[in-house]
Amino acid sequence: MKFIVKRLFALVLMAGFLLPVFSARRVLDFPGEDFSADLIYNETACPGDALYVRLIFHGTSPESGKIFAGLSSELELFRGGKSVRKASFFNLPSEETSYSRTLLAGVPLSTWWTEADKFKTEVKLSIPGYGNRVVEISFNLTHKDFVSETIPLDDSNTAIKTDGSKARMNQIAKLNEILATINPKSVYQDTPFAPPTPVVRRTSYFGDRRVFAYSSGGSSTSLHYGVDYGMPEGTEVKSCAAGKVVLSEWRNSTGWSIVIEHLPGLYSLYYHLSKMIVSEGDMVSEGQLIALSGCTGLATGPHLHWEMRLNGEAVSPNFFTGDFAFSDKKSW
């Protein structure tokens, strides 16, 4: 009965009744200087979501803009007094003026953390001619249940799951290197992302605790890093946001696969495709057709696996369909 309740709860959330990203705002004054700053951030999130901070510097003269051009800043998250996540802020060029600068940083939140954990968040600023400043902001996790499931694998999928070949290890290493790349100039979209399909049927959810039962006996456990949409083979798959295609190729475990870079360290992934429509190096827009769904790689039926990675770590795709970067000024 407990499993059924969790599954129904997940269905309600995943079907579109998603919790909004609530923002908090803090104004920073710099005595004796002709500039100030705003911090916009989410005070709460679920395990597996992300913490994002928008940092906006306001000046009163072009001299302020020169100062902002040389500033550096970092977001750091502490859990139980220990530093667990760090990220450098990057500029949002579209928001830049002669008198202001807007920066953004985000860190992933582990699916294994709970609301009982104690967090501290610091924004560290280094401003030319002013010095260093550390600002602490509040942050807490809310409770979230994750589904547990056992997935029996046939001989073919068992062989894929247990494949330790050099070719597969090289594919894993290549993908991990891409996902660990943080290019501060790769700023393509900071507004809410769109799901890659209008299909609402979901067969698996982000953060599912999985046990794979092998046809040969034995099993392995893992987390499900994305959302699975149950859909017929050949269904259109669209990019969730503007970005650059950084991988478009066959992988042993995920079949025909596409990875798109959207922001520094933020990537979307699309697996088990039947047809690729974009190639590595292509620039895409939100809603652009990139592939057709399929059943390639390790798959028990036709579906689309949609995944998001932030600084190499899997994060909930649903989080990014809200105003995760606080681009809507009306919400401040």
Short mmCIF file of C-alpha atoms in Angstrom, two decimals:
data_model
loop_
_atom_site.label_atom_id
_atom_site.label_comp_id
_atom_site.label_asym_id
_atom_site.label_seq_id
_atom_site.Cartn_x
_atom_site.Cartn_y
_atom_site.Cartn_z
CA MET A 1 0.00 0.00 0.00
CA LYS A 2 2.86 2.39 0.85
CA PHE A 3 4.39 1.81 -2.59
CA ILE A 4 1.04 2.57 -4.28
CA VAL A 5 0.68 5.83 -2.36
CA LYS A 6 4.18 6.90 -3.38
CA ARG A 7 3.49 6.03 -7.00
CA LEU A 8 0.24 8.04 -7.02
CA PHE A 9 1.99 10.98 -5.37
CA ALA A 10 4.68 10.86 -8.06
CA LEU A 11 2.05 10.68 -10.79
CA VAL A 12 0.34 13.82 -9.49
CA LEU A 13 3.61 15.76 -9.39
CA MET A 14 4.90 14.54 -12.73
CA ALA A 15 1.61 15.08 -14.57
CA GLY A 16 2.01 18.80 -14.39
CA PHE A 17 1.01 19.87 -10.87
CA LEU A 18 4.55 20.99 -10.16
CA LEU A 19 5.59 23.10 -7.24
CA PRO A 20 6.75 26.58 -8.29
CA VAL A 21 10.24 27.87 -7.58
CA PHE A 22 9.74 30.44 -4.83
CA SER A 23 12.30 33.23 -4.67
CA ALA A 24 13.76 35.23 -1.83
CA ARG A 25 15.49 38.58 -2.28
CA ARG A 26 18.26 40.18 -0.28
CA VAL A 27 19.64 43.67 -0.90
CA LEU A 28 23.35 44.25 -0.28
CA ASP A 29 24.69 47.72 0.51
CA PHE A 30 28.33 48.73 0.15
CA PRO A 31 29.05 51.73 2.43
CA GLY A 32 30.80 54.58 0.69
CA GLU A 33 30.39 53.07 -2.77
CA ASP A 34 28.06 54.09 -5.60
CA PHE A 35 26.73 50.60 -6.17
CA SER A 36 24.53 48.00 -4.52
CA ALA A 37 23.55 44.42 -5.26
CA ASP A 38 20.56 42.10 -5.10
CA LEU A 39 20.63 38.38 -4.38
CA ILE A 40 17.66 36.41 -5.74
CA TYR A 41 17.54 32.74 -4.76
CA ASN A 42 15.37 29.80 -3.76
CA GLU A 43 15.25 29.36 0.01
CA THR A 44 13.85 25.83 -0.28
CA ALA A 45 14.09 22.93 -2.70
CA CYS A 46 13.59 19.17 -2.82
CA PRO A 47 16.40 16.61 -2.78
CA GLY A 48 17.57 16.24 -6.36
CA ASP A 49 16.67 19.81 -7.31
CA ALA A 50 19.21 22.65 -7.46
CA LEU A 51 20.04 25.82 -5.59
CA TYR A 52 20.36 28.82 -7.92
CA VAL A 53 21.38 32.36 -7.03
CA ARG A 54 20.97 35.39 -9.31
CA LEU A 55 23.38 38.19 -8.38
CA ILE A 56 22.62 41.67 -9.74
CA PHE A 57 24.96 44.63 -9.29
CA HIS A 58 23.50 48.12 -9.74
CA GLY A 59 25.66 51.21 -10.21
CA THR A 60 25.09 54.92 -10.69
CA SER A 61 27.84 55.71 -13.20
CA PRO A 62 29.95 54.10 -15.94
CA GLU A 63 32.72 53.80 -13.34
CA SER A 64 30.57 51.27 -11.54
CA GLY A 65 30.44 49.20 -14.71
CA LYS A 66 34.23 49.12 -14.86
CA ILE A 67 34.35 47.83 -11.30
CA PHE A 68 31.76 45.15 -12.05
CA ALA A 69 33.80 43.96 -15.04
CA GLY A 70 36.56 42.83 -12.70
CA LEU A 71 34.53 41.25 -9.92
CA SER A 72 34.48 37.54 -9.15
CA SER A 73 32.05 35.55 -7.03
CA GLU A 74 31.40 32.03 -5.83
CA LEU A 75 28.46 30.09 -4.42
CA GLU A 76 29.29 27.54 -1.71
CA LEU A 77 26.94 25.12 0.07
CA PHE A 78 27.75 23.59 3.44
CA ARG A 79 26.05 20.50 4.89
CA GLY A 80 26.60 19.74 8.54
CA GLY A 81 29.40 22.29 8.60
CA LYS A 82 31.24 20.66 5.68
CA SER A 83 31.58 22.24 2.23
CA VAL A 84 29.76 19.96 -0.22
CA ARG A 85 29.16 22.03 -3.37
CA LYS A 86 30.84 25.03 -5.03
CA ALA A 87 30.18 26.94 -8.24
CA SER A 88 31.56 30.13 -9.74
CA PHE A 89 29.11 32.78 -10.91
CA PHE A 90 28.99 33.50 -14.64
CA ASN A 91 27.81 36.61 -16.47
CA LEU A 92 24.46 36.85 -18.25
CA PRO A 93 25.48 39.06 -21.20
CA SER A 94 21.90 39.83 -22.24
CA GLU A 95 21.32 41.55 -18.87
CA GLU A 96 24.51 43.63 -18.94
CA THR A 97 24.43 47.45 -19.17
CA SER A 98 26.98 50.23 -18.63
CA TYR A 99 25.77 50.54 -15.05
CA SER A 100 24.97 46.94 -14.07
CA ARG A 101 26.01 43.30 -14.20
CA THR A 102 23.89 40.17 -13.71
CA LEU A 103 25.45 36.87 -12.74
CA LEU A 104 24.12 33.39 -12.06
CA ALA A 105 25.35 30.28 -10.24
CA GLY A 106 23.79 26.95 -9.37
CA VAL A 107 24.70 23.82 -7.44
CA PRO A 108 23.00 20.39 -7.51
CA LEU A 109 21.31 18.93 -4.43
CA SER A 110 21.80 15.22 -3.80
CA THR A 111 18.78 12.90 -3.84
CA TRP A 112 20.23 11.28 -0.70
CA TRP A 113 19.99 14.44 1.42
CA THR A 114 16.94 14.98 3.61
CA GLU A 115 15.06 17.79 5.35
CA ALA A 116 16.87 16.82 8.57
CA ASP A 117 20.22 17.97 7.16
CA LYS A 118 21.54 21.34 8.31
CA PHE A 119 22.67 23.64 5.51
CA LYS A 120 24.53 26.91 5.27
CA THR A 121 24.96 28.82 2.03
CA GLU A 122 27.56 31.48 1.34
CA VAL A 123 28.00 33.88 -1.57
CA LYS A 124 31.62 35.02 -1.71
CA LEU A 125 32.32 38.32 -3.49
CA SER A 126 35.64 39.81 -4.59
CA ILE A 127 35.19 43.37 -5.87
CA PRO A 128 38.13 45.42 -7.28
CA GLY A 129 38.88 48.38 -5.03
CA TYR A 130 36.43 47.21 -2.38
CA GLY A 131 37.78 43.88 -1.20
CA ASN A 132 36.14 40.63 -0.26
CA ARG A 133 32.76 40.00 1.32
CA VAL A 134 30.97 36.83 2.40
CA VAL A 135 27.17 36.87 2.51
CA GLU A 136 25.24 34.05 4.13
CA ILE A 137 21.77 33.21 2.82
CA SER A 138 19.20 30.79 4.22
CA PHE A 139 18.42 27.46 2.59
CA ASN A 140 16.52 24.30 3.61
CA LEU A 141 15.39 21.08 1.98
CA THR A 142 11.77 19.95 1.98
CA HIS A 143 10.66 16.33 2.14
CA LYS A 144 10.35 14.20 -0.99
CA ASP A 145 9.47 10.52 -1.42
CA PHE A 146 11.21 8.51 -4.11
CA VAL A 147 9.76 5.42 -5.77
CA SER A 148 11.47 2.03 -5.38
CA GLU A 149 11.09 -0.58 -8.11
CA THR A 150 12.55 -3.85 -9.37
CA ILE A 151 13.10 -4.18 -13.13
CA PRO A 152 13.59 -7.70 -14.57
CA LEU A 153 15.98 -7.75 -17.53
CA ASP A 154 15.95 -10.23 -20.39
CA ASP A 155 19.14 -11.76 -21.78
CA SER A 156 19.78 -8.86 -24.17
CA ASN A 157 19.37 -6.13 -21.55
CA THR A 158 21.32 -8.14 -18.99
CA ALA A 159 24.22 -8.28 -21.43
CA ILE A 160 24.08 -4.49 -21.91
CA LYS A 161 23.85 -3.75 -18.18
CA THR A 162 26.78 -6.01 -17.34
CA ASP A 163 28.91 -4.98 -20.34
CA GLY A 164 32.41 -4.14 -19.10
CA SER A 165 33.98 -3.79 -22.54
CA LYS A 166 36.59 -1.16 -23.31
CA ALA A 167 34.24 0.41 -25.86
CA ARG A 168 31.54 1.00 -23.23
CA MET A 169 34.04 2.27 -20.66
CA ASN A 170 35.36 4.74 -23.24
CA GLN A 171 31.81 5.92 -23.94
CA ILE A 172 31.20 6.49 -20.23
CA ALA A 173 34.49 8.38 -19.84
CA LYS A 174 33.69 10.59 -22.85
CA LEU A 175 30.25 11.48 -21.54
CA ASN A 176 31.55 12.21 -18.03
CA GLU A 177 34.21 14.52 -19.47
CA ILE A 178 31.56 16.45 -21.41
CA LEU A 179 29.24 16.75 -18.40
CA ALA A 180 32.11 17.96 -16.19
CA THR A 181 32.92 20.78 -18.61
CA ILE A 182 31.92 24.24 -17.34
CA ASN A 183 32.38 26.91 -20.02
CA PRO A 184 31.45 30.34 -18.57
CA LYS A 185 30.70 31.65 -22.06
CA SER A 186 28.10 28.97 -22.83
CA VAL A 187 25.04 31.02 -21.90
CA TYR A 188 22.13 30.12 -24.17
CA GLN A 189 18.92 30.21 -22.08
CA ASP A 190 18.10 31.16 -18.48
CA THR A 191 14.30 31.25 -18.84
CA PRO A 192 12.14 28.21 -17.92
CA PHE A 193 12.74 25.11 -20.03
CA ALA A 194 10.00 23.14 -21.78
CA PRO A 195 9.44 19.36 -21.59
CA PRO A 196 10.81 17.64 -24.72
CA THR A 197 7.40 16.19 -25.60
CA PRO A 198 3.71 16.91 -24.95
CA VAL A 199 3.29 13.25 -23.92
CA VAL A 200 2.27 13.07 -20.26
CA ARG A 201 2.55 9.33 -19.64
CA ARG A 202 5.61 8.67 -17.53
CA THR A 203 6.88 5.17 -16.92
CA SER A 204 9.74 6.09 -14.55
CA TYR A 205 10.60 9.14 -12.52
CA PHE A 206 13.70 11.04 -11.51
CA GLY A 207 15.41 9.58 -8.46
CA ASP A 208 13.70 6.18 -8.59
CA ARG A 209 15.60 3.65 -6.50
CA ARG A 210 16.05 0.74 -8.91
CA VAL A 211 17.00 -2.91 -8.59
CA PHE A 212 17.89 -4.57 -11.91
CA ALA A 213 17.22 -8.32 -11.77
CA TYR A 214 19.44 -10.14 -14.28
CA SER A 215 18.19 -13.05 -16.36
CA SER A 216 21.38 -14.88 -15.43
CA GLY A 217 20.73 -14.42 -11.70
CA GLY A 218 22.00 -11.69 -9.41
CA SER A 219 21.13 -8.03 -9.49
CA SER A 220 22.47 -4.49 -9.19
CA THR A 221 21.06 -1.29 -7.71
CA SER A 222 21.13 2.25 -9.04
CA LEU A 223 19.28 5.56 -9.20
CA HIS A 224 17.24 6.60 -12.20
CA TYR A 225 18.82 9.85 -13.37
CA GLY A 226 15.99 11.16 -15.52
CA VAL A 227 12.32 10.97 -16.47
CA ASP A 228 10.99 8.30 -18.84
CA TYR A 229 8.11 9.13 -21.17
CA GLY A 230 6.21 6.11 -22.47
CA MET A 231 5.54 6.78 -26.18
CA PRO A 232 5.40 4.91 -29.49
CA GLU A 233 8.63 4.61 -31.44
CA GLY A 234 9.04 7.50 -33.87
CA THR A 235 7.44 10.16 -31.65
CA GLU A 236 8.96 13.63 -32.04
CA VAL A 237 11.56 14.68 -29.45
CA LYS A 238 12.30 18.40 -29.09
CA SER A 239 15.02 20.37 -27.36
CA CYS A 240 13.94 21.57 -23.92
CA ALA A 241 15.83 24.86 -24.36
CA ALA A 242 18.22 26.78 -26.58
CA GLY A 243 21.73 25.42 -26.61
CA LYS A 244 24.57 23.67 -28.40
CA VAL A 245 24.63 19.98 -29.30
CA VAL A 246 27.77 18.56 -27.72
CA LEU A 247 27.11 14.85 -28.32
CA SER A 248 25.06 13.02 -30.94
CA GLU A 249 26.05 9.39 -31.35
CA TRP A 250 25.46 5.72 -30.53
CA ARG A 251 26.19 4.51 -26.99
CA ASN A 252 25.99 0.86 -25.96
CA SER A 253 23.78 1.43 -22.90
CA THR A 254 21.66 4.41 -24.00
CA GLY A 255 21.40 3.70 -27.73
CA TRP A 256 21.19 6.72 -30.03
CA SER A 257 21.84 9.63 -27.69
CA ILE A 258 21.93 13.44 -27.74
CA VAL A 259 23.41 15.87 -25.20
CA ILE A 260 22.80 19.63 -25.35
CA GLU A 261 24.63 22.35 -23.39
CA HIS A 262 22.36 25.18 -22.14
CA LEU A 263 24.30 27.07 -19.46
CA PRO A 264 27.78 26.68 -17.97
CA GLY A 265 27.74 23.17 -16.49
CA LEU A 266 24.06 22.55 -17.36
CA TYR A 267 23.16 19.88 -19.93
CA SER A 268 20.08 18.03 -21.13
CA LEU A 269 20.30 14.40 -22.30
CA TYR A 270 17.97 12.39 -24.57
CA TYR A 271 18.35 8.59 -24.74
CA HIS A 272 17.07 5.48 -26.57
CA LEU A 273 16.30 7.39 -29.78
CA SER A 274 15.47 5.80 -33.13
CA LYS A 275 16.55 8.67 -35.37
CA MET A 276 18.94 11.60 -34.87
CA ILE A 277 18.07 14.88 -36.57
CA VAL A 278 20.82 17.12 -35.16
CA SER A 279 24.57 16.66 -35.09
CA GLU A 280 27.38 17.63 -32.75
CA GLY A 281 28.10 21.36 -33.03
CA ASP A 282 24.57 22.33 -34.11
CA MET A 283 22.86 25.23 -32.34
CA VAL A 284 19.25 24.55 -31.40
CA SER A 285 16.33 26.58 -30.08
CA GLU A 286 13.70 25.67 -27.48
CA GLY A 287 11.11 23.37 -29.04
CA GLN A 288 13.25 22.49 -32.07
CA LEU A 289 12.88 18.95 -33.38
CA ILE A 290 16.09 17.04 -32.59
CA ALA A 291 15.20 13.33 -32.81
CA LEU A 292 12.56 10.61 -32.88
CA SER A 293 11.98 8.36 -29.88
CA GLY A 294 12.86 4.68 -29.94
CA CYS A 295 13.87 1.60 -28.01
CA THR A 296 17.64 1.46 -28.53
CA GLY A 297 20.22 0.50 -25.94
CA LEU A 298 19.08 -0.78 -22.56
CA ALA A 299 15.30 -0.38 -22.84
CA THR A 300 12.39 -2.61 -21.85
CA GLY A 301 10.01 -0.81 -24.22
CA PRO A 302 9.79 2.25 -26.48
CA HIS A 303 10.26 5.46 -24.52
CA LEU A 304 12.21 8.69 -24.20
CA HIS A 305 14.64 9.14 -21.32
CA TRP A 306 15.07 12.87 -20.57
CA GLU A 307 17.79 13.85 -18.13
CA MET A 308 19.40 17.02 -16.78
CA ARG A 309 22.95 17.31 -15.40
CA LEU A 310 24.35 20.24 -13.43
CA ASN A 311 28.10 20.28 -12.80
CA GLY A 312 28.17 16.60 -13.65
CA GLU A 313 25.41 15.57 -11.22
CA ALA A 314 21.91 14.43 -12.19
CA VAL A 315 19.18 16.87 -11.16
CA SER A 316 15.41 16.77 -11.51
CA PRO A 317 14.31 17.82 -15.02
CA ASN A 318 11.04 19.17 -13.59
CA PHE A 319 12.93 21.76 -11.56
CA PHE A 320 14.04 23.47 -14.76
CA THR A 321 10.52 23.83 -16.16
CA GLY A 322 9.97 26.46 -13.44
CA ASP A 323 11.69 29.85 -13.28
CA PHE A 324 14.84 28.28 -11.85
CA ALA A 325 17.07 31.27 -12.69
CA PHE A 326 14.55 33.95 -11.63
CA SER A 327 14.46 35.53 -15.08
CA ASP A 328 10.97 36.93 -14.46
CA LYS A 329 11.54 40.19 -12.57
CA LYS A 330 7.87 40.26 -11.51
CA SER A 331 8.57 37.31 -9.18
CA TRP A 332 11.07 39.33 -7.12
#
